[in-house]
């Protein structure tokens, strides 16, 4: 009786409300997928509902058998998901802050700046800093989140060094003289001011030169005392890091100001003086400067040393090797002629080099071909990720444009890489499988206004498709009910009658089976034996 009293307005309201709710769920699911790369409903069901329903991981029983075989690949995956310091990072005061002043956007994320603060504490501090007042102030300054507080602390550290210390030197037994001596300058304070307070590259270079004078003196003193104990050894290690950082940033200042040959000389001297300090990746700065000079023979010599199977790769290494091989054939390359006569040996080498580079980092070609817009590179990058692609293309796009036909060759051949590796997350061709952690790390490193490049391209989750179909179906029902209320009412009542009659039929069958059991006194048995009896 209740169902017979329902009017068509009820069905319009029911279908319209269902369509609205499913549409809201669809919008939320789409937003969550674009931001985090996964379905919210799927994540909740796997994380929370599956344990409640008694779900068990099928792979847990096989962990003991596969742990030894997968240990190497897991270790490689962890190393490839490590975040690295960007060797070509910009100056925070002279470049990043100027971008913020002009656009009102923050080019650096909190996660990226926090990693830089950790790097500064690792490179520029040691356990004995509390013995020197200026170093103790700078140790706190590197932990400060507020930029103005860091700059004020650096100025305070420099002011402390202006205090003069008097040292008594006996001249004769009955008298003394006073020798006036200045305390050594604080090199790390100059570094902070050059990085964050200087508004131009020229100002930063002046501050780095003052830091070099102070840092070189500290390095020479600690070098003489490094064997006197672990404390002096830690000081020498810190002073070495400070000196290398200052010289590298001075070379980058010279490169920014157009003195490229001077920058190349400074980088070569630095690599000869400190050959074991590979954590700064100075060779990548050298490669970029040599490409600017179009010294391709010198670039090939550097690649021969660092493009080795035992050394870690980077987008700079792989794509620079591809550029050099493409340079030999790109000016005469034609896709039509190549399809008719086939590829020559040199062209095949160039294509293979491009495929190798694309397999290592598949995000780079879209930036080199200007299919995606560039942003300022972050201070840290993830190898094989979108952040590394941005950092490479930001500085090397001009070098690819300078080589005639190189971008055309890249455009014609880069997508062929994906045919060789149809399942990049499971198996690679020349490198390990592509790590699955790059998207999450890149979203932390890159600003929110940038659309993160995702590889391999993810298909839409099932629940987005399901909610889209549900929203469309209920919206269509609401529209039909509104346009044809009597017809849809009859249809709804017919569906309800069919459903109710099916339920009644099932109930009648169950009651008949129960009566037969009572009359024949059949003991309880499985359902299949009930039907046999």
Coordinates of C-alpha atoms in Angstrom, one line a residue:
X1 CA 0.0 0.0 0.0
X2 CA 2.9 2.3 0.8
X3 CA 4.5 1.7 -2.6
X4 CA 1.2 2.3 -4.4
X5 CA 0.8 5.7 -2.8
X6 CA 4.2 7.0 -4.0
X7 CA 3.9 9.8 -6.5
X8 CA 6.2 10.5 -9.5
X9 CA 7.7 13.5 -7.5
X10 CA 9.1 11.0 -5.0
X11 CA 11.0 9.1 -7.8
X12 CA 12.2 12.5 -9.2
X13 CA 13.6 13.4 -5.8
X14 CA 15.1 10.0 -5.3
X15 CA 16.9 9.8 -8.6
X16 CA 17.9 13.5 -8.4
X17 CA 19.4 13.1 -4.9
X18 CA 21.3 9.9 -6.0
X19 CA 22.7 11.7 -9.0
X20 CA 23.8 14.7 -6.8
X21 CA 25.5 12.5 -4.2
X22 CA 27.3 10.3 -6.8
X23 CA 28.4 13.5 -8.6
X24 CA 29.9 14.9 -5.5
X25 CA 31.7 11.6 -4.9
X26 CA 33.0 11.6 -8.5
X27 CA 34.3 15.2 -8.1
X28 CA 36.1 14.3 -4.8
X29 CA 37.5 11.1 -6.3
X30 CA 38.8 13.0 -9.3
X31 CA 40.4 15.7 -7.2
X32 CA 42.0 13.1 -4.9
X33 CA 43.4 11.1 -7.8
X34 CA 44.9 14.2 -9.5
X35 CA 46.6 15.3 -6.3
X36 CA 47.7 12.0 -4.8
X37 CA 47.6 9.6 -7.7
X38 CA 45.3 7.0 -6.2
X39 CA 41.6 6.4 -5.5
X40 CA 40.4 7.5 -2.0
X41 CA 37.8 4.7 -1.8
X42 CA 40.3 2.1 -3.0
X43 CA 42.9 3.3 -0.5
X44 CA 40.4 3.3 2.4
X45 CA 39.0 -0.1 1.5
X46 CA 42.5 -1.6 1.3
X47 CA 43.9 0.1 4.4
X48 CA 40.9 -0.1 6.8
X49 CA 38.1 -2.3 5.5
X50 CA 40.3 -5.3 4.4
X51 CA 41.7 -6.0 7.8
X52 CA 38.3 -5.7 9.4
X53 CA 36.9 -8.3 6.9
X54 CA 39.8 -10.7 7.7
X55 CA 41.8 -10.1 4.5
X56 CA 45.3 -11.7 4.5
X57 CA 48.2 -10.8 2.4
X58 CA 48.8 -13.7 0.1
X59 CA 52.4 -12.8 -0.4
X60 CA 53.3 -13.2 3.3
X61 CA 53.7 -16.9 3.0
X62 CA 56.2 -16.5 0.2
X63 CA 58.3 -13.8 1.9
X64 CA 60.9 -16.4 3.2
X65 CA 61.4 -17.8 -0.3
X66 CA 61.7 -14.5 -2.2
X67 CA 63.5 -12.4 0.3
X68 CA 67.0 -13.3 -0.9
X69 CA 66.1 -13.0 -4.5
X70 CA 64.5 -9.6 -4.1
X71 CA 67.0 -8.0 -1.7
X72 CA 69.2 -6.6 -4.5
X73 CA 66.3 -5.1 -6.4
X74 CA 64.8 -3.6 -3.2
X75 CA 68.2 -2.1 -2.3
X76 CA 68.4 -0.6 -5.8
X77 CA 64.9 0.8 -5.6
X78 CA 65.7 2.5 -2.3
X79 CA 68.8 4.1 -3.7
X80 CA 67.0 5.3 -6.8
X81 CA 64.3 6.9 -4.6
X82 CA 66.9 8.9 -2.7
X83 CA 66.6 12.6 -2.9
X84 CA 69.8 14.3 -4.1
X85 CA 71.1 17.8 -3.9
X86 CA 70.6 19.6 -7.2
X87 CA 74.2 20.4 -8.4
X88 CA 72.8 23.3 -10.5
X89 CA 70.6 24.8 -7.8
X90 CA 69.9 28.5 -8.1
X91 CA 70.7 31.2 -5.5
X92 CA 67.8 31.7 -3.1
X93 CA 68.2 35.5 -2.6
X94 CA 69.3 36.5 -6.1
X95 CA 67.0 34.2 -8.1
X96 CA 64.3 32.3 -6.2
X97 CA 63.3 35.4 -4.2
X98 CA 63.2 37.6 -7.3
X99 CA 60.8 35.1 -8.8
X100 CA 58.6 35.4 -5.7
X101 CA 58.6 39.2 -5.9
X102 CA 57.5 39.3 -9.5
X103 CA 54.9 36.5 -9.6
X104 CA 53.8 36.2 -5.9
X105 CA 54.4 32.4 -6.1
X106 CA 56.7 30.4 -3.9
X107 CA 59.1 28.3 -6.2
X108 CA 60.3 26.2 -3.3
X109 CA 58.3 23.9 -1.1
X110 CA 58.7 23.5 2.7
X111 CA 60.0 20.0 2.2
X112 CA 62.7 21.1 -0.2
X113 CA 63.9 23.9 2.1
X114 CA 63.9 21.6 5.1
X115 CA 66.2 19.2 3.2
X116 CA 68.5 22.2 2.4
X117 CA 68.6 23.0 6.1
X118 CA 69.6 19.5 6.9
X119 CA 72.3 19.6 4.3
X120 CA 73.7 22.8 5.7
X121 CA 73.8 21.4 9.2
X122 CA 75.6 18.3 7.9
X123 CA 78.2 20.2 5.8
X124 CA 78.8 23.3 7.8
X125 CA 78.7 22.3 11.4
X126 CA 80.6 19.9 13.7
X127 CA 80.6 18.9 17.4
X128 CA 83.2 21.5 18.4
X129 CA 81.2 24.5 17.2
X130 CA 80.3 25.4 20.7
X131 CA 84.0 26.3 21.4
X132 CA 83.8 29.2 18.9
X133 CA 81.0 31.8 19.6
X134 CA 80.4 32.6 15.9
X135 CA 80.1 29.0 14.9
X136 CA 77.8 28.4 17.8
X137 CA 75.5 31.1 16.5
X138 CA 75.6 29.8 13.0
X139 CA 74.8 26.3 14.2
X140 CA 71.5 27.7 15.5
X141 CA 71.0 29.9 12.4
X142 CA 70.9 26.9 10.0
X143 CA 68.0 25.5 12.1
X144 CA 66.0 28.7 11.9
X145 CA 62.9 28.6 9.7
X146 CA 62.4 32.3 9.3
X147 CA 64.8 33.8 6.7
X148 CA 65.1 37.1 8.4
X149 CA 66.2 35.3 11.6
X150 CA 68.9 33.4 9.8
X151 CA 70.2 36.6 8.2
X152 CA 70.2 38.4 11.5
X153 CA 72.1 35.5 13.1
X154 CA 74.7 35.7 10.3
X155 CA 75.3 39.4 10.9
X156 CA 75.6 38.7 14.6
X157 CA 78.2 36.1 14.0
X158 CA 80.3 38.5 11.9
X159 CA 80.0 41.2 14.6
X160 CA 81.4 38.9 17.2
X161 CA 84.5 38.4 15.1
X162 CA 85.2 42.1 15.2
X163 CA 86.1 41.8 18.9
X164 CA 89.8 41.9 19.3
X165 CA 91.7 39.5 21.6
X166 CA 94.8 40.5 23.4
X167 CA 97.7 38.0 23.7
X168 CA 100.6 38.6 26.1
X169 CA 103.9 37.9 24.5
X170 CA 106.9 38.1 26.9
X171 CA 109.6 40.4 25.5
X172 CA 112.0 40.4 28.5
X173 CA 111.6 38.9 31.9
X174 CA 110.6 42.2 33.6
X175 CA 108.1 43.5 31.0
X176 CA 105.5 42.4 28.5
X177 CA 104.0 43.8 25.3
X178 CA 100.4 43.5 23.9
X179 CA 100.0 41.9 20.5
X180 CA 96.7 42.8 18.9
X181 CA 95.2 39.9 16.8
X182 CA 91.8 39.6 15.0
X183 CA 89.7 36.5 15.5
X184 CA 89.2 34.6 12.2
X185 CA 86.2 35.5 10.2
X186 CA 83.2 33.2 10.1
X187 CA 83.0 31.8 6.5
X188 CA 79.6 30.1 7.0
X189 CA 78.1 33.5 7.9
X190 CA 79.2 34.9 4.6
X191 CA 77.8 31.8 2.8
X192 CA 74.4 32.4 4.3
X193 CA 74.4 36.1 3.4
X194 CA 75.5 35.3 -0.1
X195 CA 72.8 32.7 -0.6
X196 CA 69.9 34.5 1.0
X197 CA 70.5 38.2 1.5
X198 CA 72.2 39.1 -1.8
X199 CA 69.7 40.3 -4.4
X200 CA 72.0 40.0 -7.4
X201 CA 74.6 37.5 -8.5
X202 CA 77.3 40.2 -8.4
X203 CA 76.6 40.9 -4.7
X204 CA 76.6 37.1 -4.0
X205 CA 80.0 36.8 -5.7
X206 CA 81.5 39.6 -3.4
X207 CA 80.3 37.8 -0.3
X208 CA 81.5 34.5 -1.5
X209 CA 85.0 36.0 -2.1
X210 CA 85.0 37.2 1.5
X211 CA 83.9 33.7 2.6
X212 CA 86.7 32.2 0.5
X213 CA 89.3 34.3 2.3
X214 CA 88.0 33.3 5.7
X215 CA 87.4 29.6 4.7
X216 CA 90.8 29.2 3.2
X217 CA 92.5 30.3 6.5
X218 CA 90.4 28.0 8.6
X219 CA 91.1 25.1 6.2
X220 CA 94.9 25.6 6.4
X221 CA 94.8 25.8 10.2
X222 CA 92.7 22.7 10.6
X223 CA 94.8 20.8 8.0
X224 CA 97.8 21.1 10.2
X225 CA 96.0 19.9 13.3
X226 CA 93.8 17.2 11.8
X227 CA 95.9 14.3 13.1
X228 CA 95.8 15.5 16.7
X229 CA 92.5 13.9 17.5
X230 CA 89.0 13.1 16.4
X231 CA 87.8 16.6 17.3
X232 CA 90.4 18.2 15.0
X233 CA 89.6 15.7 12.3
X234 CA 85.9 16.6 12.4
X235 CA 86.8 20.3 12.2
X236 CA 89.0 19.7 9.2
X237 CA 86.3 17.7 7.5
X238 CA 83.8 20.6 8.1
X239 CA 86.3 23.2 6.8
X240 CA 86.9 21.1 3.7
X241 CA 83.2 21.0 2.9
X242 CA 82.9 24.7 3.5
X243 CA 85.9 25.5 1.2
X244 CA 84.7 23.2 -1.6
X245 CA 81.2 24.7 -1.4
X246 CA 82.5 28.3 -1.6
X247 CA 84.7 27.6 -4.6
X248 CA 81.9 25.8 -6.4
X249 CA 79.5 28.6 -5.9
X250 CA 82.1 31.1 -7.0
X251 CA 82.5 29.1 -10.2
X252 CA 78.7 29.2 -10.7
X253 CA 78.7 33.0 -10.1
X254 CA 81.2 33.4 -12.9
X255 CA 79.1 31.1 -15.1
X256 CA 76.0 33.2 -14.4
X257 CA 77.9 36.5 -15.1
X258 CA 79.1 35.3 -18.5
X259 CA 82.7 34.4 -17.5
X260 CA 82.3 30.8 -18.7
X261 CA 86.0 30.1 -19.4
X262 CA 86.9 31.3 -15.9
X263 CA 84.2 29.1 -14.4
X264 CA 85.5 26.1 -16.3
X265 CA 89.0 26.7 -15.0
X266 CA 87.8 27.0 -11.4
X267 CA 85.8 23.8 -11.7
X268 CA 88.7 21.9 -13.2
X269 CA 91.1 23.1 -10.4
X270 CA 88.5 22.2 -7.8
X271 CA 88.1 18.7 -9.1
X272 CA 91.9 18.2 -9.2
X273 CA 92.3 19.6 -5.6
X274 CA 89.5 17.5 -4.1
X275 CA 89.0 14.4 -6.4
X276 CA 87.3 12.4 -3.7
X277 CA 84.5 14.8 -3.0
X278 CA 82.0 13.5 -5.5
X279 CA 78.9 14.3 -3.4
X280 CA 78.7 17.8 -4.9
X281 CA 78.7 16.4 -8.5
X282 CA 80.9 19.2 -9.8
X283 CA 81.3 17.4 -13.1
X284 CA 77.7 18.2 -14.0
X285 CA 78.4 21.9 -13.5
X286 CA 81.5 21.4 -15.7
X287 CA 79.5 19.6 -18.5
X288 CA 77.0 22.5 -18.6
X289 CA 79.7 25.1 -18.9
X290 CA 81.7 23.2 -21.6
X291 CA 78.5 22.8 -23.6
X292 CA 78.0 26.6 -23.4
X293 CA 81.5 27.0 -24.8
X294 CA 80.6 24.3 -27.5
X295 CA 83.8 22.5 -26.5
X296 CA 82.3 19.1 -27.5
X297 CA 85.7 17.3 -27.4
X298 CA 86.2 18.3 -23.7
X299 CA 82.6 17.2 -23.0
X300 CA 83.3 13.8 -24.5
X301 CA 86.4 13.5 -22.3
X302 CA 84.4 14.3 -19.1
X303 CA 81.7 11.7 -20.2
X304 CA 84.4 9.1 -20.8
X305 CA 85.4 9.4 -17.1
X306 CA 82.0 9.6 -15.5
X307 CA 79.7 7.7 -17.9
X308 CA 80.9 4.4 -16.4
X309 CA 78.8 1.4 -15.6
X310 CA 80.1 1.4 -12.0
X311 CA 79.1 5.0 -11.3
X312 CA 75.6 6.4 -10.6
X313 CA 73.9 7.8 -13.6
X314 CA 72.0 11.1 -14.0
X315 CA 69.9 12.8 -16.6
X316 CA 72.8 15.1 -17.3
X317 CA 75.1 12.2 -18.1
X318 CA 72.7 10.2 -20.2
X319 CA 71.2 13.1 -22.2
X320 CA 74.5 14.8 -22.8
X321 CA 75.8 11.5 -24.3
X322 CA 72.7 11.4 -26.5
X323 CA 73.2 15.0 -27.6
X324 CA 76.8 14.3 -28.7
X325 CA 75.8 11.3 -30.7
X326 CA 72.8 13.1 -32.2
X327 CA 75.1 16.0 -33.2
X328 CA 77.0 13.8 -35.6
X329 CA 73.9 13.0 -37.7
X330 CA 71.1 15.4 -36.8
X331 CA 71.8 18.1 -39.4
X332 CA 71.2 15.6 -42.2
X333 CA 68.6 13.4 -40.6
X334 CA 65.3 12.9 -42.3
X335 CA 62.6 10.5 -41.1
X336 CA 61.3 9.9 -44.7
X337 CA 64.8 9.1 -46.0
X338 CA 65.5 6.9 -43.0
X339 CA 62.3 4.9 -43.5
X340 CA 63.3 4.3 -47.2
X341 CA 67.0 3.3 -46.9
X342 CA 67.1 2.4 -43.2
X343 CA 69.3 3.8 -40.4
X344 CA 73.0 4.1 -40.9
X345 CA 75.4 3.0 -38.1
X346 CA 75.9 6.5 -36.8
X347 CA 72.1 7.1 -36.8
X348 CA 71.5 3.8 -35.0
X349 CA 74.0 4.8 -32.3
X350 CA 72.3 8.2 -31.9
X351 CA 68.8 6.6 -31.7
X352 CA 70.1 4.0 -29.2
X353 CA 71.6 6.8 -27.1
X354 CA 68.3 8.6 -27.1
X355 CA 66.4 5.5 -26.1
X356 CA 68.9 4.9 -23.3
X357 CA 68.4 8.5 -22.0
X358 CA 64.6 8.3 -22.2
X359 CA 64.6 5.0 -20.4
X360 CA 66.6 6.6 -17.5
X361 CA 64.3 9.6 -17.3
X362 CA 61.2 9.6 -19.5
X363 CA 60.1 13.1 -18.4
X364 CA 62.9 15.1 -20.0
X365 CA 61.7 15.0 -23.7
X366 CA 58.5 16.8 -23.0
X367 CA 60.4 19.8 -21.6
X368 CA 63.1 19.8 -24.3
X369 CA 60.4 19.6 -27.0
X370 CA 58.4 22.3 -25.1
X371 CA 55.4 20.2 -24.7
X372 CA 55.3 21.2 -21.0
X373 CA 56.1 24.5 -19.5
X374 CA 59.3 24.8 -17.4
X375 CA 59.5 26.2 -13.8
X376 CA 62.4 27.1 -11.6
X377 CA 64.2 23.9 -10.6
X378 CA 64.1 22.8 -7.0
X379 CA 67.1 22.7 -4.6
X380 CA 66.8 18.9 -4.5
X381 CA 66.0 16.4 -7.2
X382 CA 64.9 12.8 -7.4
X383 CA 66.8 10.9 -10.0
X384 CA 64.6 9.5 -12.9
X385 CA 61.8 11.8 -11.6
X386 CA 60.1 14.9 -12.9
X387 CA 62.2 17.2 -10.6
X388 CA 65.4 16.0 -12.2
X389 CA 63.9 16.5 -15.7
X390 CA 63.0 20.1 -14.8
X391 CA 66.5 20.8 -13.4
X392 CA 68.2 19.3 -16.6
X393 CA 65.9 21.0 -19.2
X394 CA 66.1 24.4 -17.4
X395 CA 69.9 24.6 -18.1
X396 CA 70.3 22.4 -21.1
X397 CA 67.4 23.3 -23.4
X398 CA 69.6 26.0 -25.0
X399 CA 72.3 23.5 -25.8
X400 CA 69.9 21.2 -27.6
X401 CA 68.5 24.1 -29.6
X402 CA 72.0 25.1 -30.6
X403 CA 72.7 21.8 -32.3
X404 CA 70.9 21.8 -35.6
X405 CA 68.3 19.0 -36.0
X406 CA 68.9 17.5 -32.5
X407 CA 65.4 18.3 -31.3
X408 CA 63.9 17.0 -34.5
X409 CA 65.8 13.7 -34.1
X410 CA 64.6 13.5 -30.5
X411 CA 61.0 14.2 -31.5
X412 CA 61.1 11.4 -34.1
X413 CA 62.6 8.7 -31.9
X414 CA 62.0 9.2 -28.2
X415 CA 58.6 7.5 -28.0
X416 CA 60.1 4.3 -29.6
X417 CA 61.6 3.7 -26.2
X418 CA 58.3 2.7 -24.7
X419 CA 57.9 -0.2 -27.2
X420 CA 61.0 -1.8 -25.8
X421 CA 59.8 -1.6 -22.2
X422 CA 56.1 -2.3 -22.2
X423 CA 56.1 -2.9 -18.4
X424 CA 58.6 -0.4 -17.0
X425 CA 57.7 -1.0 -13.4
X426 CA 58.5 -4.7 -13.7
X427 CA 61.5 -4.9 -16.0
X428 CA 63.8 -2.4 -17.7
X429 CA 66.0 -2.7 -20.7
X430 CA 69.3 -1.0 -19.9
X431 CA 68.5 0.1 -16.3
X432 CA 66.6 -1.3 -13.3
X433 CA 62.8 -1.1 -13.4
X434 CA 61.4 2.3 -13.1
X435 CA 60.8 3.1 -9.4
X436 CA 57.2 3.5 -8.3
X437 CA 58.1 6.2 -5.6
X438 CA 59.0 9.0 -8.0
X439 CA 55.5 10.6 -8.2
X440 CA 55.1 10.9 -4.4
X441 CA 58.5 12.4 -3.9
X442 CA 58.2 14.8 -6.8
X443 CA 54.9 16.1 -5.4
X444 CA 56.7 17.0 -2.2
X445 CA 59.7 18.6 -4.0
X446 CA 57.8 20.6 -6.7
X447 CA 55.4 23.5 -6.0
X448 CA 51.6 23.0 -6.1
X449 CA 51.1 25.1 -9.2
X450 CA 53.1 22.7 -11.3
X451 CA 51.4 19.7 -12.8
X452 CA 53.7 16.7 -12.0
X453 CA 54.6 14.5 -14.8
X454 CA 53.7 10.8 -14.1
X455 CA 55.2 7.8 -15.7
X456 CA 53.9 5.3 -16.6
X457 CA 50.6 7.0 -17.3
X458 CA 48.1 5.7 -14.8
X459 CA 44.7 4.5 -15.9
X460 CA 41.6 5.9 -14.1
X461 CA 40.8 3.9 -11.0
X462 CA 37.7 1.6 -11.1
X463 CA 35.8 3.7 -8.5
X464 CA 36.1 6.9 -10.6
X465 CA 34.6 5.1 -13.6
X466 CA 31.9 3.5 -11.3
X467 CA 30.8 6.7 -9.8
X468 CA 30.8 8.4 -13.2
X469 CA 28.5 5.7 -14.6
X470 CA 26.3 5.8 -11.5
X471 CA 26.0 9.6 -11.7
X472 CA 25.1 9.5 -15.4
X473 CA 22.6 6.7 -14.9
X474 CA 20.8 8.3 -12.0
X475 CA 20.8 11.7 -13.7
X476 CA 19.2 10.1 -16.8
X477 CA 16.6 8.4 -14.6
X478 CA 15.8 11.7 -12.9
X479 CA 15.4 13.4 -16.3
X480 CA 13.2 10.7 -17.6
X481 CA 11.1 10.7 -14.5
X482 CA 10.6 14.4 -14.7
X483 CA 9.6 14.3 -18.4
X484 CA 7.5 11.1 -18.3
X485 CA 6.2 10.8 -14.7
X486 CA 3.4 8.3 -15.4
X487 CA 5.4 6.0 -17.6
X488 CA 8.4 5.9 -15.2
X489 CA 6.0 5.4 -12.3
X490 CA 4.6 2.3 -13.9
X491 CA 8.1 1.1 -14.7
X492 CA 9.2 1.6 -11.1
X493 CA 6.2 -0.3 -9.7
X494 CA 6.7 -3.1 -12.2
X495 CA 10.4 -3.5 -11.1
X496 CA 9.3 -3.4 -7.5
X497 CA 6.7 -6.1 -8.2
X498 CA 9.2 -8.3 -9.9
X499 CA 11.7 -7.9 -7.0
X500 CA 9.0 -8.7 -4.4
X501 CA 7.7 -11.7 -6.3
X502 CA 11.3 -13.1 -6.6
X503 CA 11.8 -12.7 -2.8
X504 CA 8.4 -14.4 -2.2
X505 CA 9.3 -17.3 -4.4
X506 CA 12.6 -17.8 -2.6
X507 CA 10.7 -17.7 0.8
X508 CA 8.2 -20.3 -0.4
X509 CA 11.0 -22.7 -1.6
X510 CA 12.7 -22.4 1.8
X511 CA 9.4 -23.2 3.7
X512 CA 8.8 -26.2 1.5
X513 CA 12.2 -27.6 2.2
X514 CA 11.7 -27.1 5.9
X515 CA 8.4 -29.0 5.9
X516 CA 9.9 -31.9 4.0
X517 CA 12.7 -32.1 6.6
X518 CA 10.2 -32.2 9.4
X519 CA 8.0 -34.9 7.9
X520 CA 10.8 -37.2 6.8
X521 CA 13.0 -36.4 9.9
X522 CA 16.1 -35.8 7.7
X523 CA 19.2 -35.0 9.8
X524 CA 21.0 -31.7 9.1
X525 CA 23.2 -32.0 6.0
X526 CA 24.9 -29.8 3.4
X527 CA 22.7 -27.9 1.0
X528 CA 23.6 -30.1 -1.9
X529 CA 22.2 -33.2 -0.1
X530 CA 18.9 -31.4 0.6
X531 CA 18.3 -31.0 -3.1
X532 CA 19.2 -34.7 -3.7
X533 CA 16.7 -35.8 -1.0

